[in-house]
Coordinates of C-alpha atoms and ligand atoms in Angstrom, one line a residue:
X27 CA -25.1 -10.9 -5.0
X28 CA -23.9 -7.7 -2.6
X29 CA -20.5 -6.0 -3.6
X30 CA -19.8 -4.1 -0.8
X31 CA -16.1 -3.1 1.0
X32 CA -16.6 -5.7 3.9
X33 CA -17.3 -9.5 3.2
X34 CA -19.0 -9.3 6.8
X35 CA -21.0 -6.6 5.6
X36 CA -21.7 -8.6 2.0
X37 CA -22.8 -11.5 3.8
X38 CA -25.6 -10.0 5.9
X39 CA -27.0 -8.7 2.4
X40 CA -26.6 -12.2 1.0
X41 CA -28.4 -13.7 4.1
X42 CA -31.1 -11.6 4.3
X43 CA -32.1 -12.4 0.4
X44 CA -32.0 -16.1 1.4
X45 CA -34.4 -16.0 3.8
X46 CA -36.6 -13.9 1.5
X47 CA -35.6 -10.6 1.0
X48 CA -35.4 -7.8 -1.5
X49 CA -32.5 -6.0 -3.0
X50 CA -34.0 -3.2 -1.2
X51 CA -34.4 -5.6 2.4
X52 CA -30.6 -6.4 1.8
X53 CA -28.8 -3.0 1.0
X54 CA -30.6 -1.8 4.2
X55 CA -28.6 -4.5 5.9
X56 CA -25.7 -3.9 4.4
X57 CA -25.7 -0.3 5.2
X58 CA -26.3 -0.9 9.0
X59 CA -23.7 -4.0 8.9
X60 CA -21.2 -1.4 7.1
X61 CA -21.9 0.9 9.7
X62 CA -20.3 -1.5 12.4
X63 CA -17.4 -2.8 10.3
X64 CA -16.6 -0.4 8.4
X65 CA -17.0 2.8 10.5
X66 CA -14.6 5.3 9.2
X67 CA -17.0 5.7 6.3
X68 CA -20.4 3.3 6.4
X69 CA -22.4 4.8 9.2
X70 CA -25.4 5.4 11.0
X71 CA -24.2 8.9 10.9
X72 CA -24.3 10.2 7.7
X73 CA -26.4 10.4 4.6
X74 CA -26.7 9.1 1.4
X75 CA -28.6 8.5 -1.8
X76 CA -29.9 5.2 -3.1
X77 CA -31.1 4.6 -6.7
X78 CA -33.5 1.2 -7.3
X79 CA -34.5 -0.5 -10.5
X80 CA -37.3 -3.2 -10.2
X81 CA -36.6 -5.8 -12.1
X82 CA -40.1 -4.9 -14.3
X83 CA -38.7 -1.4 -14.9
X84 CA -39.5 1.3 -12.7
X85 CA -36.5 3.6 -11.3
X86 CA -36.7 5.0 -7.6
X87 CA -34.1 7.5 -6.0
X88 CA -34.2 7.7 -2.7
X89 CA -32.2 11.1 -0.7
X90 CA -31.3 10.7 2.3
X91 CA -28.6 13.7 2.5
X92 CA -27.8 15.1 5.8
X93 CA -29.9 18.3 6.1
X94 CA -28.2 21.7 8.2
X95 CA -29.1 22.2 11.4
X96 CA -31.9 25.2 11.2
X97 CA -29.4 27.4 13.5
X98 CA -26.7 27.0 10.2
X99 CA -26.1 30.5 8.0
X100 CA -24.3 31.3 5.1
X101 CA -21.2 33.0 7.3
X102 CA -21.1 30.4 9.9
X103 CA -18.0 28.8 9.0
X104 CA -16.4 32.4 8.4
X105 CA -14.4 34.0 11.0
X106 CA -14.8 37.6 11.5
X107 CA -11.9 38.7 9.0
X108 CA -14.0 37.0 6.3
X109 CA -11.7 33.9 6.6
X110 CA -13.0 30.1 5.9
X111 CA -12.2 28.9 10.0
X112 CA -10.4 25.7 9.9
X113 CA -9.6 22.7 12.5
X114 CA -12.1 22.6 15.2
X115 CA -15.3 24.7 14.7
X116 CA -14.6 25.0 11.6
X117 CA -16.5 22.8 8.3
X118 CA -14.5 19.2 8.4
X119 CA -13.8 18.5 12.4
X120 CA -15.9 19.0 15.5
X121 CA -19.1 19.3 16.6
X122 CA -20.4 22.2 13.9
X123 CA -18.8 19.9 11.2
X124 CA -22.4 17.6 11.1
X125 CA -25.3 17.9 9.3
X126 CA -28.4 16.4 10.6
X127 CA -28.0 11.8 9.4
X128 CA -30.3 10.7 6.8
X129 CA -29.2 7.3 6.9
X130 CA -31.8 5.6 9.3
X131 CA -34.6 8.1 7.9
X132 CA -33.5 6.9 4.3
X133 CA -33.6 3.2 5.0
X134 CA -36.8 3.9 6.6
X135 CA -38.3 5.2 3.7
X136 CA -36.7 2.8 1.2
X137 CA -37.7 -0.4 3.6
X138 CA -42.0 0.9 3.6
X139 CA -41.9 2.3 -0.2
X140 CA -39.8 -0.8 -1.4
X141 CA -39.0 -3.5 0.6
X142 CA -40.9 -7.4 -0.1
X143 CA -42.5 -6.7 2.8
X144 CA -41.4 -10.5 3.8
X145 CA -39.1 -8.9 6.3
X146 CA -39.8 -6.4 9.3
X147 CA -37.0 -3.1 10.0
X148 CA -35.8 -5.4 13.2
X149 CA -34.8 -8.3 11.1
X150 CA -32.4 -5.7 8.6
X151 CA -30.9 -4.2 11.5
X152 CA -30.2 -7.1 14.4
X153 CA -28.0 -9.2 12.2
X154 CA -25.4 -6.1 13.1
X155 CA -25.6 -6.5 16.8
X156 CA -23.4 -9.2 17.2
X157 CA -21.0 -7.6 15.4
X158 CA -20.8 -5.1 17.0
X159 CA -21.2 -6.2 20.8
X160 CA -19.2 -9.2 20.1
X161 CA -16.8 -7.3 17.4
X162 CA -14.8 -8.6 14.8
X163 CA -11.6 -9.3 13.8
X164 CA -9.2 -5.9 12.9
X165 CA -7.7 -6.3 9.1
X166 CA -4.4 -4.7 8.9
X167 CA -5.8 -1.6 7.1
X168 CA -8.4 -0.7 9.8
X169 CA -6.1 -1.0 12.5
X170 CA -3.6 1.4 11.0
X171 CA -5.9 3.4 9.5
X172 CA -7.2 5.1 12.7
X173 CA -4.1 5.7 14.0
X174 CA -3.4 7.3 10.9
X175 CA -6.0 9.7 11.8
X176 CA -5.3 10.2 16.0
X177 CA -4.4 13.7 15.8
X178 CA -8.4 14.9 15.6
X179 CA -9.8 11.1 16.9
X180 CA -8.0 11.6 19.9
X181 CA -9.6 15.5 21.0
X182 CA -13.1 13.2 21.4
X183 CA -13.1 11.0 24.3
X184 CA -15.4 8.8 22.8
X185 CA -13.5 8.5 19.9
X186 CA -10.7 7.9 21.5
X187 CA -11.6 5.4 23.3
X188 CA -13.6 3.1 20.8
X189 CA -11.1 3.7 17.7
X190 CA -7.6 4.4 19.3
X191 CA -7.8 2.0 22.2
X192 CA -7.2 5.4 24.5
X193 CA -4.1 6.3 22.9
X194 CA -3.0 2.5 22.8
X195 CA -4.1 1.0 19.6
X196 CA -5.0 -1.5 18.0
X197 CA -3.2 -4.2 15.8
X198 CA -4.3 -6.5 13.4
X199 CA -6.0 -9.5 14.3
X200 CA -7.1 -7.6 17.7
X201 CA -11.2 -7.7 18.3
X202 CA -12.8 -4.6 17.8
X203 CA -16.0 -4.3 20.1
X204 CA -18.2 -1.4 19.6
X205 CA -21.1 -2.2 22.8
X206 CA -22.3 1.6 22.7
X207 CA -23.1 0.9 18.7
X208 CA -24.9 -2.1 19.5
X209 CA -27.0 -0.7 22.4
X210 CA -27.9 2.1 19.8
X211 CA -28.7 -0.5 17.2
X212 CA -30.6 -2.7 19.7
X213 CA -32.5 0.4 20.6
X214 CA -33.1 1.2 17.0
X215 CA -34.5 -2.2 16.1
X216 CA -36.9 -2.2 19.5
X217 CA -38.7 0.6 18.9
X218 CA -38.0 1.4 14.9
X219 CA -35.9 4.2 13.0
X220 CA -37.8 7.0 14.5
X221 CA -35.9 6.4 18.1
X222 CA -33.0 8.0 16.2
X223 CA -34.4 11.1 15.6
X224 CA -37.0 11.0 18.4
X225 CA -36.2 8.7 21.3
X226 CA -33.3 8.3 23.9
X227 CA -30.9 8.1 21.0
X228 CA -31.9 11.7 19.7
X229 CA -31.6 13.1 23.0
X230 CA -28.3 11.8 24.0
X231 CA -27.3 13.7 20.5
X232 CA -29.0 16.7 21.0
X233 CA -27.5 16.8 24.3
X234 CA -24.1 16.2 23.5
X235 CA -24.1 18.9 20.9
X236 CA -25.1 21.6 23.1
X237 CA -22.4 20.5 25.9
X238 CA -19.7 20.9 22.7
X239 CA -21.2 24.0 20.9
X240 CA -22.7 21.7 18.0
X241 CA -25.6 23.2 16.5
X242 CA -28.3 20.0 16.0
X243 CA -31.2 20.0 18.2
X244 CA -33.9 17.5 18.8
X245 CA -35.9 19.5 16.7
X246 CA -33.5 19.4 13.8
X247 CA -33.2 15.7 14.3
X248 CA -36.9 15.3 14.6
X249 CA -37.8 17.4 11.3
X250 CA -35.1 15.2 9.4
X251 CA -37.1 14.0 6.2
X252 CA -35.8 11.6 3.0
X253 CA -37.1 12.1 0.3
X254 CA -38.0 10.3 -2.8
X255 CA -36.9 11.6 -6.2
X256 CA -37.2 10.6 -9.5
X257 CA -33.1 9.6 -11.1
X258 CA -31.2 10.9 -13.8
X259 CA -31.7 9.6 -16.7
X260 CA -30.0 10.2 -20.0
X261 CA -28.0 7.6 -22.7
X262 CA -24.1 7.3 -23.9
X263 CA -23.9 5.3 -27.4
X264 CA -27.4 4.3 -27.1
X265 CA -27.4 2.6 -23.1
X266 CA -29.5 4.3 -20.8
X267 CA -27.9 5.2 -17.5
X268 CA -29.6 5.7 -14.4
X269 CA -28.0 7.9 -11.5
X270 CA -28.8 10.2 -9.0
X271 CA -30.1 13.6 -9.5
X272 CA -29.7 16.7 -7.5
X273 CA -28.8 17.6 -4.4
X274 CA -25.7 15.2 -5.9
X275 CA -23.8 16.6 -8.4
X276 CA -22.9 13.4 -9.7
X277 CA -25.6 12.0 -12.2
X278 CA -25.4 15.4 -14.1
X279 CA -21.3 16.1 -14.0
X280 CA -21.4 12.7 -15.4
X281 CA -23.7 12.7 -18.0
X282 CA -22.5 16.0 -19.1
X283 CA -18.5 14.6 -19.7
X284 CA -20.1 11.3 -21.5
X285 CA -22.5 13.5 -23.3
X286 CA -19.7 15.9 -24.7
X287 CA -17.2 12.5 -25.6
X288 CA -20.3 10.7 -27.3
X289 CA -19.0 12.9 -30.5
X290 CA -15.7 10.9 -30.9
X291 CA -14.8 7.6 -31.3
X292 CA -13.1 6.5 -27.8
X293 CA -12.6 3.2 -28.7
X294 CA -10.1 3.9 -31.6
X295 CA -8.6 6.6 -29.4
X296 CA -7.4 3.6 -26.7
X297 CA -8.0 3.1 -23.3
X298 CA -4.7 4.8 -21.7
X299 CA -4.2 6.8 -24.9
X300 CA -3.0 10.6 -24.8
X301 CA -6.3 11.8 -26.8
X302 CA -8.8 10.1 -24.6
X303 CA -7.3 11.5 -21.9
X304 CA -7.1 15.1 -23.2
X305 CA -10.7 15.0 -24.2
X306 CA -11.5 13.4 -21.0
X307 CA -9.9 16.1 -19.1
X308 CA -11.2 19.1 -21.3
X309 CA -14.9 18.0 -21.1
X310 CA -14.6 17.1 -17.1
X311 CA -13.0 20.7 -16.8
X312 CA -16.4 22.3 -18.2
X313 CA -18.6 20.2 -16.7
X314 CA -16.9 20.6 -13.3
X315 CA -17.4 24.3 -14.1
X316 CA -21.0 24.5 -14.5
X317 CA -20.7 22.3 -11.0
X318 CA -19.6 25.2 -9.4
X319 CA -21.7 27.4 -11.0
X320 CA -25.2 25.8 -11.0
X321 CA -25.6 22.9 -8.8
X322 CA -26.8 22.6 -4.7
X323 CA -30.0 21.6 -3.1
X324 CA -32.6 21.7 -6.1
X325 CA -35.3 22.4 -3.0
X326 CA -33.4 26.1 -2.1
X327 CA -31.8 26.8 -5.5
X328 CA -32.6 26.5 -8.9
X329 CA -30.4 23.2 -10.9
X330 CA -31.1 23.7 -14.4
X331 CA -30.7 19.7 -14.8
X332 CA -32.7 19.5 -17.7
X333 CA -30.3 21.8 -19.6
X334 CA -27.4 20.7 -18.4
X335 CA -28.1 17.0 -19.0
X336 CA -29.1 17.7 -22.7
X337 CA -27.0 16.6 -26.2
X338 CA -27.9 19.8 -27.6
X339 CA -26.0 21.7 -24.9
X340 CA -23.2 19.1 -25.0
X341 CA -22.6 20.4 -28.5
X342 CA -22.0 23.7 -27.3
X343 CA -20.1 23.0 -24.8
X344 CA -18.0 20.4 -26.6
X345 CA -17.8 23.0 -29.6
X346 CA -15.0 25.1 -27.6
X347 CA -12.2 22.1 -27.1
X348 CA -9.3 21.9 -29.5
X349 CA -8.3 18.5 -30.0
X350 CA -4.8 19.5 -29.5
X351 CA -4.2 22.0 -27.4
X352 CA -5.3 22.4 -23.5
X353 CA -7.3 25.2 -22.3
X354 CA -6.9 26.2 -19.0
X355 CA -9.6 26.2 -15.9
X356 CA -9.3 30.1 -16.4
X357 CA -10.3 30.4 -19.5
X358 CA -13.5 27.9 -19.0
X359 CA -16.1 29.5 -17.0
X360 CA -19.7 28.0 -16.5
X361 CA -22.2 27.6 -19.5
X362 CA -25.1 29.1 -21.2
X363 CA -28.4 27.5 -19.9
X364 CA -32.0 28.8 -19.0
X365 CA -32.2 28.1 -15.6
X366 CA -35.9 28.1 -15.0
X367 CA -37.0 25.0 -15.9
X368 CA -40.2 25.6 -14.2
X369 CA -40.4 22.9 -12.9
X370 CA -15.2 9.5 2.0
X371 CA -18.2 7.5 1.5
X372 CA -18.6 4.1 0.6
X373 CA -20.7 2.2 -2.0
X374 CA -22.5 -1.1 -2.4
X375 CA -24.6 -2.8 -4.8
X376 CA -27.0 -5.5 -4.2
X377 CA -28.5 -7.6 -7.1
X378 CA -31.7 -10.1 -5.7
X379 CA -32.3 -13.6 -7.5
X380 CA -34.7 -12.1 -9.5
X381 CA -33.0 -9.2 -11.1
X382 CA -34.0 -5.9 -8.8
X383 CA -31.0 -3.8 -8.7
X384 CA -29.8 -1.4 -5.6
X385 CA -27.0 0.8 -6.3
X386 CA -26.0 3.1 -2.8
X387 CA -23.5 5.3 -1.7
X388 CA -23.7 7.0 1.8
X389 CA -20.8 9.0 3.7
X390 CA -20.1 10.6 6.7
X391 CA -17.6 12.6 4.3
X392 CA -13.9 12.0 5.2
X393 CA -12.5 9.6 6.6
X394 CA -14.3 9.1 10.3
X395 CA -16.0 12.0 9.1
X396 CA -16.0 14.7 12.1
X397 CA -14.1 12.9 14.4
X398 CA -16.5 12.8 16.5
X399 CA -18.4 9.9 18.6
X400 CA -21.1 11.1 20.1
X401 CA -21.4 10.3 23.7
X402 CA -22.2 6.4 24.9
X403 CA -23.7 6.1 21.6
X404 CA -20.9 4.7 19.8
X405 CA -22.4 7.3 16.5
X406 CA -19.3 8.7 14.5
X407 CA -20.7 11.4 13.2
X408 CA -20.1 13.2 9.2
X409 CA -18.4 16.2 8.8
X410 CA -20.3 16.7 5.8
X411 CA -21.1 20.9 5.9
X412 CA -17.7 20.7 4.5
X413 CA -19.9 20.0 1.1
X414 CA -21.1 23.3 0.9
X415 CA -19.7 26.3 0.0
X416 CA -18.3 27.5 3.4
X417 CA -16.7 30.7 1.5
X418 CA -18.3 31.1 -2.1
X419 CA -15.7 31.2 -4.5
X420 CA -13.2 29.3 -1.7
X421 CA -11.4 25.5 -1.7
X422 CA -13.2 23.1 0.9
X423 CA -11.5 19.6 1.8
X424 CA -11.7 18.4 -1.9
X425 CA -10.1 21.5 -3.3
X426 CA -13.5 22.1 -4.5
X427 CA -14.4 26.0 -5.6
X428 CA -18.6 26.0 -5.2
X429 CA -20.2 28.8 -5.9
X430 CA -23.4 30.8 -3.7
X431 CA -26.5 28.1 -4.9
X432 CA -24.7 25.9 -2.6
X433 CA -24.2 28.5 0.3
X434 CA -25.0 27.1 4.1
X435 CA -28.4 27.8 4.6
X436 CA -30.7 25.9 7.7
X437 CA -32.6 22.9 6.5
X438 CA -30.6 22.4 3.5
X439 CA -28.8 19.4 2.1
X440 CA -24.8 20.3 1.0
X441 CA -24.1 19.3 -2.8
X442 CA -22.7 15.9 -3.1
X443 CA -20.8 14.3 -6.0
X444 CA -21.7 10.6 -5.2
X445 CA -22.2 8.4 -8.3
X446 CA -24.7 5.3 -7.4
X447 CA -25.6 4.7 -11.2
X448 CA -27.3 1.8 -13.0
X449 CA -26.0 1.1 -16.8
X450 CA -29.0 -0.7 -19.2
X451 CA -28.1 -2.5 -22.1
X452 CA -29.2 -1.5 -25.2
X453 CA -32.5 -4.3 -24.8
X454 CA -33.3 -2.4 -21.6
X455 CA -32.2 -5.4 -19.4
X456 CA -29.4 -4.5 -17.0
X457 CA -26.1 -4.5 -17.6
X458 CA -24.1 -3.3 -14.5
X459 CA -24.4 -1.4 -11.6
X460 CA -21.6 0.8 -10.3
X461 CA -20.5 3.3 -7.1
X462 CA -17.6 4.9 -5.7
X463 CA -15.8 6.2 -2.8
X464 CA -13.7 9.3 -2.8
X465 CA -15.6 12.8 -3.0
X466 CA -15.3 14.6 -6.3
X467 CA -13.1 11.9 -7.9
X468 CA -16.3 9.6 -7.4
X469 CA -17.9 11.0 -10.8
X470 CA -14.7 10.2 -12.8
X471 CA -14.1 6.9 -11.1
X472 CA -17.6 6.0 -12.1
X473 CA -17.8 7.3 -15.4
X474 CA -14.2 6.0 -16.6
X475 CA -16.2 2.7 -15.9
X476 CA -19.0 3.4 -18.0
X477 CA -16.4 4.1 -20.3
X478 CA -14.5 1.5 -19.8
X479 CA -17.4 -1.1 -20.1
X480 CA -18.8 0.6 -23.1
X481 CA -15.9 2.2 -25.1
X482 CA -13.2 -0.4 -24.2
X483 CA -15.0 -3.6 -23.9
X484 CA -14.0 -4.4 -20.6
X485 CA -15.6 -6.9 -18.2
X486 CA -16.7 -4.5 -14.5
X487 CA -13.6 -5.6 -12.4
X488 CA -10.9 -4.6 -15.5
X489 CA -13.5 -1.3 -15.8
X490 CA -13.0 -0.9 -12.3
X491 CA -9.2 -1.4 -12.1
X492 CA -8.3 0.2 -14.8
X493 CA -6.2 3.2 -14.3
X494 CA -7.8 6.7 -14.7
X495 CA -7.5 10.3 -14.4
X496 CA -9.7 13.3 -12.8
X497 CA -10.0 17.1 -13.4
X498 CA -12.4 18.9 -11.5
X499 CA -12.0 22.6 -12.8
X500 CA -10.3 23.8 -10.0
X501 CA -7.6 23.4 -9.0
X502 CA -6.3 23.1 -12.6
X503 CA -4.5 20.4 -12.2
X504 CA -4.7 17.0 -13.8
X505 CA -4.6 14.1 -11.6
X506 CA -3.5 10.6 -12.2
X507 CA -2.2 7.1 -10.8
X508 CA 0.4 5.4 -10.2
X509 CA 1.5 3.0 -13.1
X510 CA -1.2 4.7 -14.5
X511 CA 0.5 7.3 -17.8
X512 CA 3.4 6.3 -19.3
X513 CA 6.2 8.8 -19.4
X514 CA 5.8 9.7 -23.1
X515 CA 1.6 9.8 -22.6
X516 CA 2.6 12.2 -19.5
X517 CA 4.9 14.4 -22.5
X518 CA 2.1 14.3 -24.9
X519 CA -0.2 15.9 -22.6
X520 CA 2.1 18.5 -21.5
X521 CA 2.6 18.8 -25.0
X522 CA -0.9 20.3 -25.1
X523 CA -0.7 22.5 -22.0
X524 CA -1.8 20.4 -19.3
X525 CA -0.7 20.9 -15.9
X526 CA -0.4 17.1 -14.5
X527 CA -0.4 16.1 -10.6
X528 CA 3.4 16.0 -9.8
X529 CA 2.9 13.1 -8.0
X530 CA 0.1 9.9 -8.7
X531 CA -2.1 9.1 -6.3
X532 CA -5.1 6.4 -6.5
X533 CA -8.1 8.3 -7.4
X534 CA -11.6 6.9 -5.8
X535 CA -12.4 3.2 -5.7
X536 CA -15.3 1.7 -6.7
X537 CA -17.6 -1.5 -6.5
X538 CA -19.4 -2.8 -9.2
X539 CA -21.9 -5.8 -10.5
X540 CA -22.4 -6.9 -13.8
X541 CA -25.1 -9.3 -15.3
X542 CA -24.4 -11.2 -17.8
X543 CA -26.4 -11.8 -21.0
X544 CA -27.0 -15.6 -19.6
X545 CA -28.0 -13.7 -16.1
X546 CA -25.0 -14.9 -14.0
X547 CA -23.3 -11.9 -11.6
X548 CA -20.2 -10.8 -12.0
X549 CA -19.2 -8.7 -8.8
X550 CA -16.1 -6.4 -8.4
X551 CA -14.2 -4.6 -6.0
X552 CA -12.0 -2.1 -6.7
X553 CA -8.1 -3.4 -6.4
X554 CA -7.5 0.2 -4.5
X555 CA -9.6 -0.7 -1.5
X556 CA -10.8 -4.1 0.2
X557 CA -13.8 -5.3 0.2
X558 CA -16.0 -8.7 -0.9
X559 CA -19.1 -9.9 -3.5
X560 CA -20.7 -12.5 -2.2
X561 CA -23.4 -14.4 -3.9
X562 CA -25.8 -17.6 -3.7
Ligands
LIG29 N1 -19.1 13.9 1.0 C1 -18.7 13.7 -0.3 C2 -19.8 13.9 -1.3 O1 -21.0 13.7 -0.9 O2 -19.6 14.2 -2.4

C-alpha cells in the first residue's frame, strides 16, 4: 500500500511494487511522481529525510536535507541595522531563499543502499514523464491554491508562467502540463541522478542563480552529499518508535513530550479532555525549549540527543509542571544536559507485500517554497534557509525562536522538524507508520497520533483526524482547531493560565498506514488535506 497526498502519485508506488519492487523502489517513485502533481510541496527541489524498516528488522535513516550554499554566513539574511531582511533576498522568497536539493541525491542513495535491485533508477523516475508532458487534470484545490499565492509566483517568469497561466489561471478540471519538468526528468532518468548536480541540469541552475544573485554554484550542487544515519529510537508504554534523528528536530521534540506524559495515565485523562491537553501543552512547551536551545546540524554543532531522548531526563524535566496551573514560555527555559556525548512538506508511506516499511517526508518548505522556477527547467525550488536561525534569538516563517547551533553557516543543513516515524508493537512486528505536513506543527500532528493510537485506542485514520493542539515554546500561545475544544475545555484551560490561539486553525495533516495483527493495511489520509492509499 502507498498513502501519499495524490492518488496519481499513490499509484506509481503501487505499480512499481507489482512489477517487483521494494518499498524503497516505490517511495522513490512516489517522491518524483509527487514532485509533478503535487508541486507546491513534493519536489525535485527540496530535501528530506526517509526512515526504512526491513521487514527482518534493521532500521536505515536516510538525510537528504538541503545543505547552504558554501558562499552562506551567519549575517547573510541580516541587513545592515542588524534587522532579519524580509521579502525578496531575504530567508523565505527569492533566489537566496534555497539551500542546495537533496532529493535526487537522497533517492540515489536510498535506491543503491536499499532498493530490490529488480528495478533500475530509470524505471522509478519515467513513470512521471507522462505526467508531467502530458499533465493531469487540476483538482479544485490546486487550481486555487496558486493563485492564492500570485503575489511572489508572479515576480518569477517561470513561475508565472507554469503555475499562474501568465497571470490567467487556471480552473479546475483545466490540464496542467509541466514539459520543462519532464525534459528535466527525462534528462535525469538518461543519464542518472548525478545529471542534477553535475550535468546540463546543474548548470542551467547554477547559471540562473548567478543572473538573480542566488548564491548556489555548480560546485555547491556538485559537493551535495546524503547521508545515511542511524534513527531515533526510544519507547512510549513499552512500543518502540522509530524516527528521524538530527539535523530534524522532530524524532527528539517528540520523544521528549511522550517521554515526559509516559508518567500519567492519558487514557483515563480522555482524548479531548482539559488535563491531557494541559500536560500536552506543558511538556511540548519544554521540549520545544530545549529545541531552541540545543538542536541544528549534529555534523557543525553539538545535539546532545542521547540526553535529551532519555526517561531519566524526562523526569526532570516533567518534575517542574503543576498539574493545575500553566507556566508560561518565560518562565521555561532550556534544560540541564551534558552536551558532549562524545560521540510545507509532504509525507508518504509505502508498505511492500512483504512487510518493509518506508516512512518519508521531504519539503521545499512553504508552500511553492521560494517561489521560484528555475529557468526552462520546470524545478520550484525550497525556501528552506528560512529553517535556520536567520537572527538567533528572532521568529522565522513558523514563529520559530532558534537559537546560534542552528546559525547559517556554508555546507550545513538548516534544523527541520519533520516527523517520518515508524510505531512497533509491543511483539516488535509493525504497527503503523506515520508523517506529516506543516513545519513545527508536524511533531504534534505526529505524536497526538502515537497518542492517539496508543493512549486512546484509535484505529490510524481516527488517530489522524482527531482534533489536536500545538505549543511550540514561542510564541506562547496555544493553538487549536476548529470544532476541536469545546467552550468549557477552552475555560478550563484559561483557568490554568493558558494563553489559547484566538482563532482555530487546522494544525498539520498527516498520512498514515497501519498493519493489522492479521497483516491487512489500513491506510489514511488526513481529512485536512487530499490525498489517496492505494493498495493491491
Ligand atoms: N521546512 C520545514 C521543516 O523542515 O521543518
Amino acid at each position: 500500500m502507498v498513502a501519499s497526498q495524490h492518488e496519481l502519485a499513490s499509484k506509481i508506488g503501487v505499480e512499481v511494487m507489482k512489477r517487483g519492487g521494494n518499498a524503497v523502489d516505490a517511495a522513490i517513485a512516489v517522491g518524483i511522481a509527487l514532485a509533478v502533481v503535487y508541486p507546491e510541496a513534493g519536489n525535485i527541489g527540496g530535501g528530506g529525510f526517509m526512515v526504512i524498516r526491513f521487514k527482518d528488522g534493521r532500521t536505515r535513516a536516510i538525510d537528504y536535507r538541503e545543505m547552504a550554499p558554501a558562499a552562506a554566513h551567519r549575517d547573510i539574511f541580516v541587513d545592515r541595522d542588524g534587522n532579519v531582511i524580509r521579502g525578496e533576498g531575504g530567508s523565505t522568497i527569492g533566489y537566496r531563499a534555497s539551500g542546495v536539493p537533496g532529493t535526487i541525491a537522497g533517492f540515489e542513495m536510498a535506491l543503491a543502499k536499499f532498493g530490490s535491485g529488480k528495478l533500475k533508477w530509470r524505471d522509478l523516475i519515467e513513470p512521471s514523464i507522462p505526467l508531467a508532458n502530458d499533465g493531469y487534470v487540476l483538482s479544485h484545490r490546486l487550481a486555487s491554491l496558486a493563485e492564492a499565492y500570485k503575489e511572489h509566483l508572479s515576480k518569477y517568469p517561470d513561475s508565472n508562467r507554469i503555475f499562474l497561466n501568465n497571470g490567467k489561471f487556471f480552473k479546475e478540471g483545466d490540464l496542467f502540463k509541466q514539459p520543462e519538468l519532464g525534459a528535466t526528468l527525462k534528462r535525469i532518468a538518461d543519464k542518472g541522478p548525478r545529471e542534477f548536480y553535475e550535468g546540463e541540469t546543474a548548470k542551467m541552475i547554477a547559471a540562473d542563480m548567478k543572473a538573480n544573485n542566488g548564491l548556489i554554484t555548480l560546485e555547491d550542487l556538485k559537493n551535495y552529499k546524503a547521508k545515511e544515519r542511524a534513527p531515533i529510537r526510544g519507547t512510549y508504554r513499552g512500543h518502540e518508535i522509530i524516527s528521524m534523528p538530527p539535523p530534524s528536530s522532530g524524532g527528539i521534540v517528540m520523544l521528549q513530550v511522550l517521554n515526559m506524559l509516559e508518567a500519567w495515565d492519558i487514557a483515563a485523562m480522555g482524548h479531548n479532555s482539559a488535563a491531557k491537553y494541559h500536560v500536552l501543552t506543558e511538556a511540548s512547551r519544554r521540549a520545544f525549549a530545549d529545541r531552541a536551545e540545543y538542536m541544528a546540524d549534529p555534523d557543525f554543532a553539538d545535539v546532545p540527543t542521547v540526553g535529551l531522548i532519555s526517561k531519566e531526563y524526562a523526569a526532570g524535566r516533567r518534575k517542574g509542571i503543576d498539574l493545575k496551573k500553566a507556566s508560561t514560555s518565560q518562565q521555561i527555559k532550556f534544560g540541564e544536559v551534558a552536551v558532549s556525548e562524545g560521540q510545507d512538506t509532504t509525507h508518504y508511506t509505502v508498505v511492500d507485500p512483504e512487510g518493509n516499511v518506508v516512512s518519508n517526508t521531504y519539503t521545499i518548505n512553504d508552500l511553492y517554497g521560494s517561489r521560484v522556477t528555475i529557468k526552462g527547467t520546470g524545478v520550484l525550488m525550497n525556501d528552506e534557509m528560512d529553517d535556520f536561525a536567520a537572527r538567533p534569538g528572532m521568529p522565522n516563517l513558523f514563529g520559530l525562536v532558534q537559537g546560534e547551533r542552528n546559525k547559517v553557516e556554508g555546507g550545513k543543513r538548516p534544523l527541520s522538524s519533520m516527523t517520518p516515524t515508524i510505531v512497533l508493537r509491543k511483539d516488535g512486528s509493525v504497527w503503523f507508520a506515520v508523517g506529516a505536513r506543516g513545519g513545527p506543527r508536524i511533531i504534534s500532528a505526529v505524536m497526538q497520533t502515537v497518542i492517539n493510537v496508543i493512549d486512546h485506542g484509535m484505529n490510524i485514520q481516527q488517530a489522524i483526524d482527531s482534533p489536536r493542539i500545538h505549543q511550540q515554546w514561542l510564541p506562547d500561545q496555544v493553538l487549536h482547531e476548529p470544532y476541536g475544544l469545546s467552550p468549557d475545555t477552552i475555560d478550563i484551560l484559561r483557568g490554568y493560565g493558558h494563553k489559547l490561539a484566538d482563532r482555530p486553525g487546522n494544525i498539520a495533516s498527516a498520512t498514515g498506514i497501519m498493519i493489522g495483527a492479521d497483516g491487512v493495511r489500513y491506510g489514511a489520509i488526513d481529512s485536512r488535506s487530499d490525498g489517496a492509499a492505494v493498495g493491491f
